[in-house]
XYZ file of C-alpha atoms in Angstrom:
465
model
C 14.177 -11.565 85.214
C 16.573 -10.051 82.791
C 15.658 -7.934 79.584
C 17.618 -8.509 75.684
C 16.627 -6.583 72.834
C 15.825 -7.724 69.644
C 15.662 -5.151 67.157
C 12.741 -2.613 68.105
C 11.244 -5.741 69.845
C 12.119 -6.177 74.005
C 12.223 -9.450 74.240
C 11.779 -11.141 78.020
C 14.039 -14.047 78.151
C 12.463 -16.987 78.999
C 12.488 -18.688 82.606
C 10.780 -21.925 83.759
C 8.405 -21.500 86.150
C 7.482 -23.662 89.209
C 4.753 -25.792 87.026
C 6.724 -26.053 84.031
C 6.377 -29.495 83.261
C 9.531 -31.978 83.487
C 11.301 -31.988 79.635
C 10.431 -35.097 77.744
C 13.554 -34.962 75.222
C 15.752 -37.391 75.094
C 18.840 -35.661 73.726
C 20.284 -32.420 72.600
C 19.099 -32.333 69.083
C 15.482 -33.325 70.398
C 15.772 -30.094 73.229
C 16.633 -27.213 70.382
C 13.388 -28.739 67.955
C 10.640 -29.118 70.455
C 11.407 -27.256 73.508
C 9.854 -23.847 74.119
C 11.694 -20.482 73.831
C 13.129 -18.234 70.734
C 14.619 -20.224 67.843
C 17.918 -19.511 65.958
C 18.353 -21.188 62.655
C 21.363 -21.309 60.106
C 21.555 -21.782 56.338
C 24.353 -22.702 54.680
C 24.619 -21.945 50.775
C 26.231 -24.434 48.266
C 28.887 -23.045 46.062
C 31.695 -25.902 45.634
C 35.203 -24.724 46.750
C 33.616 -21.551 47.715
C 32.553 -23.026 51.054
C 35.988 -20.895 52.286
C 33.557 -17.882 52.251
C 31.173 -19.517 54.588
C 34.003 -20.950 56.866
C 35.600 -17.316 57.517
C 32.444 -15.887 58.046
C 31.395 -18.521 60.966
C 34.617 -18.159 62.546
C 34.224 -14.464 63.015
C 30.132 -15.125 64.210
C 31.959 -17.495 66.884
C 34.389 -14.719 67.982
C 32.058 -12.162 68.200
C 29.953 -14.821 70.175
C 32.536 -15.262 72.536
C 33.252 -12.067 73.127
C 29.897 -10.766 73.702
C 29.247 -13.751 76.325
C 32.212 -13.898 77.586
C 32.683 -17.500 77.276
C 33.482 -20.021 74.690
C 30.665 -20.771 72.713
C 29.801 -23.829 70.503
C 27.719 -23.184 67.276
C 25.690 -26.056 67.796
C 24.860 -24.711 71.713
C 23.362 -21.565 69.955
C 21.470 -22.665 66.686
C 18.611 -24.542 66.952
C 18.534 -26.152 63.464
C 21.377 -26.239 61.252
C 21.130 -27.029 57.274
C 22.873 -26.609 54.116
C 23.337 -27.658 50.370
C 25.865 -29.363 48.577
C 29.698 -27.576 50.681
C 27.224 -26.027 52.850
C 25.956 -29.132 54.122
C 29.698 -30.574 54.870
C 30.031 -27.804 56.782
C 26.398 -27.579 58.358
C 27.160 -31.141 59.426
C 30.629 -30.317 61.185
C 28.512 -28.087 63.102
C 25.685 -30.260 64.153
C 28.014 -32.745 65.446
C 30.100 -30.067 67.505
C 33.373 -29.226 65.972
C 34.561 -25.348 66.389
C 35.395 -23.403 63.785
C 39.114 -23.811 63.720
C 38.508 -27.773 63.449
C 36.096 -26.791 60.509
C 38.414 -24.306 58.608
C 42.074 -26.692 59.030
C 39.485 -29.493 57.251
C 37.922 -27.524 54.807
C 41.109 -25.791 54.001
C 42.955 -29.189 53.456
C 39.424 -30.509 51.527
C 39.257 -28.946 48.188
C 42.917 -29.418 46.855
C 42.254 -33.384 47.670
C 38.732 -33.671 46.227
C 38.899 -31.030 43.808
C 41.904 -32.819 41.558
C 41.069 -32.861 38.622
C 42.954 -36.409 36.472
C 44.002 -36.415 32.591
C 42.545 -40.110 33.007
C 39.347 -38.411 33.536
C 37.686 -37.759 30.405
C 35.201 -35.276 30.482
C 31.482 -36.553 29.166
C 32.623 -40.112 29.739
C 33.896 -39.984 33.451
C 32.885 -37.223 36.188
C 35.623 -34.777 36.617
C 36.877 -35.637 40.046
C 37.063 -38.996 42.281
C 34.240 -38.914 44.427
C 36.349 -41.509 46.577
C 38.200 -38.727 47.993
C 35.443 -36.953 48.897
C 33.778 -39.563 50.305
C 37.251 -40.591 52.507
C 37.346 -37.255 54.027
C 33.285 -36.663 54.529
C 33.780 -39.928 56.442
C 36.664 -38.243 58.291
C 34.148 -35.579 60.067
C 30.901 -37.999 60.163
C 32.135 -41.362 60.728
C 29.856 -44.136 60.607
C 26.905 -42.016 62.411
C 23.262 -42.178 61.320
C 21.149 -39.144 60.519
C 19.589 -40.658 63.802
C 22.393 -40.142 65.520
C 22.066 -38.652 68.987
C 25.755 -37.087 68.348
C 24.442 -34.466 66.275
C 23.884 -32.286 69.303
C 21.131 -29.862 67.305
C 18.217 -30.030 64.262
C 20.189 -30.833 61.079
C 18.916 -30.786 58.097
C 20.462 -31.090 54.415
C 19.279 -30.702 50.720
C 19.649 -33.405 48.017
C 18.106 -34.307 44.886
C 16.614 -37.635 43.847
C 16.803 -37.818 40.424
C 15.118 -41.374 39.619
C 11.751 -39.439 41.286
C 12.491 -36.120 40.008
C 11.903 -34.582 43.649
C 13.959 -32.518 45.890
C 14.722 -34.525 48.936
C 14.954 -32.223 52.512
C 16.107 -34.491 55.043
C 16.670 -33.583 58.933
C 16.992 -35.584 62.035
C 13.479 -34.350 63.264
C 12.081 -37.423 65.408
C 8.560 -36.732 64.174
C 8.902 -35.866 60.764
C 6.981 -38.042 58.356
C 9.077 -41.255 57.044
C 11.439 -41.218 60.660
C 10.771 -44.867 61.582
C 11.152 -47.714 59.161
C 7.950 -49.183 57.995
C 7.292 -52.558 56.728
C 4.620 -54.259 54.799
C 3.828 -53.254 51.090
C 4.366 -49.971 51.134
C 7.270 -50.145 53.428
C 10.549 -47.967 53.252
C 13.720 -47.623 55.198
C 12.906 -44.403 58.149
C 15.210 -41.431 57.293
C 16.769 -42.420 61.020
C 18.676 -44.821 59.353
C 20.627 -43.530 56.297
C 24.217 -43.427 57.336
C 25.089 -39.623 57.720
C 28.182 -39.787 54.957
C 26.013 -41.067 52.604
C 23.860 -38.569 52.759
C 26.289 -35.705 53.152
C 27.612 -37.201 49.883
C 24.182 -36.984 47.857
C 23.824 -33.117 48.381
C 27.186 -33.032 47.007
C 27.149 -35.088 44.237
C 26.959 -32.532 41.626
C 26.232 -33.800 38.160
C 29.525 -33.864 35.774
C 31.738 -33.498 38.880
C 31.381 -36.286 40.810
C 29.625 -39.708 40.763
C 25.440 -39.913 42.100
C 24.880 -41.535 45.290
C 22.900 -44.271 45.414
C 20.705 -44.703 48.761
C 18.540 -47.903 49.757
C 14.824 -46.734 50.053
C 13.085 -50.223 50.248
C 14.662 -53.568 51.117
C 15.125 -55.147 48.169
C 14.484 -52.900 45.376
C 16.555 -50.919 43.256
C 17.977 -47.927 45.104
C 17.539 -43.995 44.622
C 19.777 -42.168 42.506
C 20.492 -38.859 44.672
C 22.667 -36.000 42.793
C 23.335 -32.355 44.442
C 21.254 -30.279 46.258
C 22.251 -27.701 44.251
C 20.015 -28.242 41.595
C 17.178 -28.398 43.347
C 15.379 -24.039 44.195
C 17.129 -24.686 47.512
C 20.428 -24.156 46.989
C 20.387 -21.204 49.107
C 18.379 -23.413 52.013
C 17.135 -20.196 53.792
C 13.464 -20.794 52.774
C 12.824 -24.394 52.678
C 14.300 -24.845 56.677
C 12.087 -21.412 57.162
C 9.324 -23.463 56.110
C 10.265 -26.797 57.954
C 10.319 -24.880 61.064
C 6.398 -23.747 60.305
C 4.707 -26.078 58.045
C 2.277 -29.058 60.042
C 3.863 -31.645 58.241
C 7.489 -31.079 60.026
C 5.546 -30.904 63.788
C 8.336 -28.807 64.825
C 5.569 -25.482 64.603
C 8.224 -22.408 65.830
C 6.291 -19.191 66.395
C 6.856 -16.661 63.674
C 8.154 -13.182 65.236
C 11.142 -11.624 65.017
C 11.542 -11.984 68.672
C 11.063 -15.677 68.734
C 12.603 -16.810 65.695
C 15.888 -15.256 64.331
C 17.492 -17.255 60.392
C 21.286 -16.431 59.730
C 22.279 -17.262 55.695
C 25.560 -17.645 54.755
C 26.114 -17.287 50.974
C 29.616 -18.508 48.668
C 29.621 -15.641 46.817
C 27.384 -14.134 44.418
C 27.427 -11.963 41.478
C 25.606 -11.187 37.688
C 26.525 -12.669 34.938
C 26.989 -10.755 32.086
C 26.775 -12.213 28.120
C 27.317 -10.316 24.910
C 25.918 -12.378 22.496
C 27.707 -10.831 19.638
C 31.065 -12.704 21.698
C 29.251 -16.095 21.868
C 31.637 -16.886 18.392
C 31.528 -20.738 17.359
C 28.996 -22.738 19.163
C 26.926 -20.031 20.002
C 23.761 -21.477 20.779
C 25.288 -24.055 23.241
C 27.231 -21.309 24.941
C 24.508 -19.451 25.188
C 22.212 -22.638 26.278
C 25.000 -22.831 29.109
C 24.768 -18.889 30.314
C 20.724 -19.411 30.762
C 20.745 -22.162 32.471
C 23.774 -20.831 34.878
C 21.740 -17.491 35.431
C 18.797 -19.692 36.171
C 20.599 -20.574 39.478
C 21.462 -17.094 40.417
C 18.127 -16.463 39.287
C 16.759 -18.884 41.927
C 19.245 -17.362 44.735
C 17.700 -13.670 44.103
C 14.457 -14.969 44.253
C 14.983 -16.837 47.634
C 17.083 -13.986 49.222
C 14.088 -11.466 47.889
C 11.835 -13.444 49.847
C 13.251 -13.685 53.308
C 13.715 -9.936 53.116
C 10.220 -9.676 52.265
C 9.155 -11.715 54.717
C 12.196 -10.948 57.726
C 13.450 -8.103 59.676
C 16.863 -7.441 58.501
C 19.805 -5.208 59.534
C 21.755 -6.790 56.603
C 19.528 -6.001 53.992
C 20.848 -6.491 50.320
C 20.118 -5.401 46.578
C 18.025 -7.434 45.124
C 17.477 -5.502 41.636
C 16.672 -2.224 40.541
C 12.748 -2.422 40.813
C 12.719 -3.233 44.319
C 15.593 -2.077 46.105
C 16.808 -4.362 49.213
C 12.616 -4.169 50.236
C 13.201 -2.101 53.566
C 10.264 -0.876 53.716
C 7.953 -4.117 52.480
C 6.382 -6.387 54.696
C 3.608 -8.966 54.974
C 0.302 -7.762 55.973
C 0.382 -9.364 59.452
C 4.276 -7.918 60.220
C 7.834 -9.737 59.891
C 7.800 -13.211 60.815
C 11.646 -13.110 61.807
C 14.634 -11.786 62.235
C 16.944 -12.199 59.147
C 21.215 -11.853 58.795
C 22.286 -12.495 55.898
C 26.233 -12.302 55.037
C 28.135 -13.106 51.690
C 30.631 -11.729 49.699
C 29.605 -10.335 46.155
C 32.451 -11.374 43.584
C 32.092 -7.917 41.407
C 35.438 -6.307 41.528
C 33.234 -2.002 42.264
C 31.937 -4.136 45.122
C 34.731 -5.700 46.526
C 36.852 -2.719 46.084
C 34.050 -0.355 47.904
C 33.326 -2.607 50.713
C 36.600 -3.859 51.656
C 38.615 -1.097 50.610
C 42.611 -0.900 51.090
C 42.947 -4.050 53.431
C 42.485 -6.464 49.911
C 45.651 -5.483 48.934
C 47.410 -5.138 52.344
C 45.815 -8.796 53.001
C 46.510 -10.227 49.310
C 49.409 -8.137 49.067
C 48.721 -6.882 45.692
C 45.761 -5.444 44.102
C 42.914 -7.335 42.390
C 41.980 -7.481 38.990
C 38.719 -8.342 36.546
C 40.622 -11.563 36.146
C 41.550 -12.086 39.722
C 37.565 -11.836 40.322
C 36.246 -13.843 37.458
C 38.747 -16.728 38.809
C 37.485 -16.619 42.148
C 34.067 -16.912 40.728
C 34.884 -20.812 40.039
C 33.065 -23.851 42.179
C 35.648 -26.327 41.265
C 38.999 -24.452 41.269
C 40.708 -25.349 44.570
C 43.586 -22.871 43.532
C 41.102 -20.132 44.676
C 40.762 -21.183 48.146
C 43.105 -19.412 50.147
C 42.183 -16.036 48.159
C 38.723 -15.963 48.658
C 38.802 -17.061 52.544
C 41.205 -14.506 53.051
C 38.758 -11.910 51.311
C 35.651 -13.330 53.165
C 38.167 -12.613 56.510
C 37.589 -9.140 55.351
C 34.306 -9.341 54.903
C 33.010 -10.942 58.049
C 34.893 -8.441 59.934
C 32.545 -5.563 58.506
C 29.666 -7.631 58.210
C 29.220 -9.719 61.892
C 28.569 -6.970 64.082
C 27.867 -8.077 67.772
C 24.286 -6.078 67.740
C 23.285 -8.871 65.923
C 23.617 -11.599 68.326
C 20.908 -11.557 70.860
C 20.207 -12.909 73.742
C 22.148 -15.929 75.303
C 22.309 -19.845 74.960
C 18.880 -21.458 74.976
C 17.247 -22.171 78.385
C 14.736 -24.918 78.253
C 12.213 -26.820 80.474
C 13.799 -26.762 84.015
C 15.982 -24.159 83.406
C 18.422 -26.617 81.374
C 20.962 -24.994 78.957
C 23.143 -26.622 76.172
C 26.013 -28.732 76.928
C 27.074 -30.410 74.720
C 31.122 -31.274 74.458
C 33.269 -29.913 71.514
C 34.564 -32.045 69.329
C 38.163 -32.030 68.209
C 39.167 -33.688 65.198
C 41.742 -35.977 64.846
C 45.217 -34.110 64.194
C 46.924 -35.272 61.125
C 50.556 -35.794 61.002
C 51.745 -32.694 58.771
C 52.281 -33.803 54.915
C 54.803 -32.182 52.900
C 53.888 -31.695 49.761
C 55.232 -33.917 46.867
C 56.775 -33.070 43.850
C 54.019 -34.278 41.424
C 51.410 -32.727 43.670
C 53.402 -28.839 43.638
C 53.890 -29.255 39.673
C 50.183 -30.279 39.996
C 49.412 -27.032 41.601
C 51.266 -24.722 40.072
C 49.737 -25.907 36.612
C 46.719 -25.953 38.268
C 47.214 -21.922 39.142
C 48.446 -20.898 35.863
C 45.672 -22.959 33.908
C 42.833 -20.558 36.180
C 44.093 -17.714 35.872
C 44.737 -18.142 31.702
C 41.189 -19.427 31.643
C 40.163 -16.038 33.204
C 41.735 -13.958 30.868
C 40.336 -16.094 28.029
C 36.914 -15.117 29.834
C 37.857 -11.482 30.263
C 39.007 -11.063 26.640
C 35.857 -12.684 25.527
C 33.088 -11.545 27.156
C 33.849 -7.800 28.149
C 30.804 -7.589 30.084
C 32.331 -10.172 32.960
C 32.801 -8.093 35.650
C-alpha cells in the first residue's frame, strides 16, 4: 500500500478492498463525481482573448504531469470536475471532452483573430462589436452537436452564464443528480439541463454584453426563451468558489469531503492587475469615464474577493497578495482547519511585477524589452493582436509557477480498482491558410490602432501602470 504526500498531510492512497461494492456509474464523467477517493478540481477564469494565459499555463501543468508519472497524461483523467467562465469555459470544455493541450492551444491560438474582428459595418451602441457567428462556427468546431448530457465529456463539467430575463446567475454542470437534470412535464415543467446542446451553452457564458449577441436557450416548450449573456458578469467570473461550493453544498449531491488531503482546487487566472484613475485626468465626460472605471474595478473587486477567500479557506503553496491589510492570509484559517488544498497561477499585468518575476527571459523571449504601454495593451479582453505576446509571457510564467511538488498523488483509482481511460481526442487538422491581403492590412491596422490606444491611455492617466 503505497504512501503520497500532500503538503504536511500523508495521505494513504486509496485501494478497494475485497467488499468494496461493484461501481454503479455508468460513464467516466459519472466515476470522477460520485466515486470515492481524493478530488481534484479546476477553475478556469474568464478574461476574453486573455484565455492565452490560461492555455500556456495548462500546457506546462500537463508536462510537468507527464514527467512526474512518467506517462502521458490526459487533463480530463486527472481532474475530477472541470469549470470555467466566459474563454475559460471554451477551454474548460476542450478539456472535459479530452483534447490535450497542444489541440487546445493550435485552436485557441487560431480563435481570437477570427472571432475577435472587429467590422466598420459594426456600429458600436447599435450592433455588438464582433459576429458572434464566428464564434459560434468554431465553438461548434470543438463541441459538435453534443449535449451537456453527453457521455463524451469524460469528467464533471461545469460552466457559468448569466440569465438576464431572471436576473440570476445560471451554474450549469453535467451532474446526473443535480436538481433540474431530467425534463419535467406538466405545469411547471422545464426542459432538464441534460438536454441543452453543449455549443449553446458554451456560447451563453461567452456572450458578453456589447461584444457579441445574447444567447437565447429554450427553458419550457413553448414559451418564450431565456436570454443568457456572459458569465462574466455574474461574482463568478473567477469560478473557484461557486464549483468549491457545488462540490459541498446538499443541493449538488455530489458531497466531496473537505481536507486538504481529499480535495485539492487549481485556478487559473487571465491576468490581473489595479487599476489606477486620477480624476483630475478624467477631462470631458468625466462622470461617464469615471462611471466606467467603478464599475470595471467592481470586477477586479469581485476577483480579490473570491481569490481572498479560497486562501482563507485553502492550503496554499501559491499564496498571493491580496491587499495591504491582509497580506496573502498565510497564517489565517477557519476554526475547524483548511478545507483544501489550493494552486492558484496567473500572471499579474503590472510592468515591477512582470519585470521581477520573469526577469531577463521577457526580453530574450519577446526580443525586446517591455514598456508601460506594452503592459496596458496586453491588459485588453478583446484585442486579438495581444495574443501571441501574452502566451508567450504566461510560457514564462508557468515555468516558475507549476512546480511538480504540487501534483500529488496519481490518476484516480475507483471502486474495483478501475482507473481513467478515457481516449484523447485529436481535432480535426485544418488545411494551412495563408493569410490574405485584406486580412494582413487588417492586422497590421489592427496592431498599430492598440498600441496608439495605449499610449493615449498612458499619456492620460499616469497612474496606469
Amino acid at each position: 500500500m503505497s504512501l503520497v504526500s500532500a503538503g504536511d498531510h500523508p495521505l494513504q492512497a486509496e485501494q478497494p478492498s475485497a467488499d468494496t461494492p461493484a461501481c454503479k456509474c455508468l460513464n467516466e464523467r459519472d466515476r470522477h463525481l460520485f466515486c470515492p477517493g481524493p478530488k481534484r478540481i479546476l477553475a478556469l477564469d474568464g478574461g476574453g482573448v486573455r484565455g492565452a494565459i490560461t492555455v500556456a499555463f495548462l500546457e506546462q501543468i500537463e508536462k510537468v504531469l507527464e514527467g512526474r508519472l512518467g506517462k502521458p497524461v490526459h487533463l480530463a483523467d486527472w481532474f475530477d470536475l472541470v469549470g470555467g467562465t466566459s474563454t475559460g469555459a471554451v477551454i474548460a470544455g476542450a478539456v472535459a471532452l479530452g483534447y490535450g493541450t497542444e489541440d487546445i492551444r493550435k485552436f485557441y491560438l487560431e480563435l481570437a483573430p477570427k472571432i475577435f474582428k472587429h467590422s466598420l459595418w459594426r456600429l458600436p451602441s447599435l450592433r455588438p462589436k464582433f459576429d458572434a457567428q464566428a464564434l459560434r462556427k468554431e465553438i461548434e468546431r470543438v463541441v459538435g452537436h453534443r449535449k451537456l448530457g453527453s457521455a463524451d465529456l469524460n469528467t464533471g463539467f461545469c460552466l457559468v452564464s448569466k440569465r438576464l430575463d431572471t436576473g440570476s446567475p445560471w451554474i450549469l454542470a453535467n451532474n446526473s443528480r443535480a436538481p433540474f437534470w431530467k425534463t419535467r412535464s406538466g405545469k411547471d415543467g422545464y426542459v432538464g439541463n441534460k438536454h441543452y446542446p453543449l455549443a449553446n451553452l458554451v456560447r451563453a457564458s461567452t456572450a458578453a454584453p456589447f461584444y457579441f449577441d445574447p444567447e437565447w436557450l429554450e427553458i419550457v416548450k413553448g414559451e418564450k426563451p431565456g436570454l443568457f449573456v456572459d458569465g462574466g458578469v455574474t461574482p463568478h467570473n473567477n469560478p473557484s468558489v461557486m464549483l468549491f461550493l457545488m462540490a459541498m453544498l446538499d443541493s449538488f449531491k455530489i458531497r466531496w469531503k473537505a481536507t486538504p488531503k481529499d480535495l485539492t482546487i487549481v485556478s487559473i487566472g487571465t491576468g490581473s492587475h489595479r487599476a489606477r484613475v486620477v480624476p483630475e485626468e478624467l477631462g470631458m465626460g468625466w462622470m461617464l469615464r469615471m462611471t466606467y472605471h467603478a464599475l470595471m474595478s467592481l470586477m477586479n473587486d469581485i476577483q480579490t474577493f473570491a481569490l481572498m477567500q479560497m486562501q482563507y479557506l485553502g492550503e496554499t503553496p501559491t499564496p498571493w497578495f491580496i491587499d495591504s491589510a491582509v497580506g496573502a492570509l498565510k497564517s489565517e484559517q477557519p476554526v475547524n482547519g483548511k478545507m483544501f488544498r489550493f494552486l492558484r497561477y496567473d500572471v499579474r499585468l503590472e510592468l515591477p511585477w512582470l519585470e521581477q518575476e520573469l526577469g531577463e527571459e521577457i526580453e530574450a523571449t519577446l526580443g525586446r524589452r517591455l514598456t508601460e504601454v506594452d503592459v496596458i495593451r496586453m491588459r485588453s479582453m478583446d484585442d486579438p493582436t495581444i495574443v501571441q505576446d501574452i502566451y508567450k509571457l504566461a510560457k514564462i510564467a508557468a515555468r516558475k509557477q507549476v512546480k511538480a511538488e504540487h501534483w500529488l498523488g496519481d490518476l484516480p483509482c475507483w471502486c474495483g480498482g478501475r482507473r481513467p481511460s478515457a481516449n484523447r481526442r485529436t481535432m480535426l487538422p485544418r488545411e494551412p491558410e495563408r493569410p490574405s491581403a485584406a486580412y494582413v492590412v487588417w492586422y497590421t491596422m489592427a496592431r498599430a490602432v492598440s498600441y496608439l490606444r495605449s499610449r493615449l491611455v498612458r499619456a492620460t492617466n499616469p497612474l496606469q501602470k
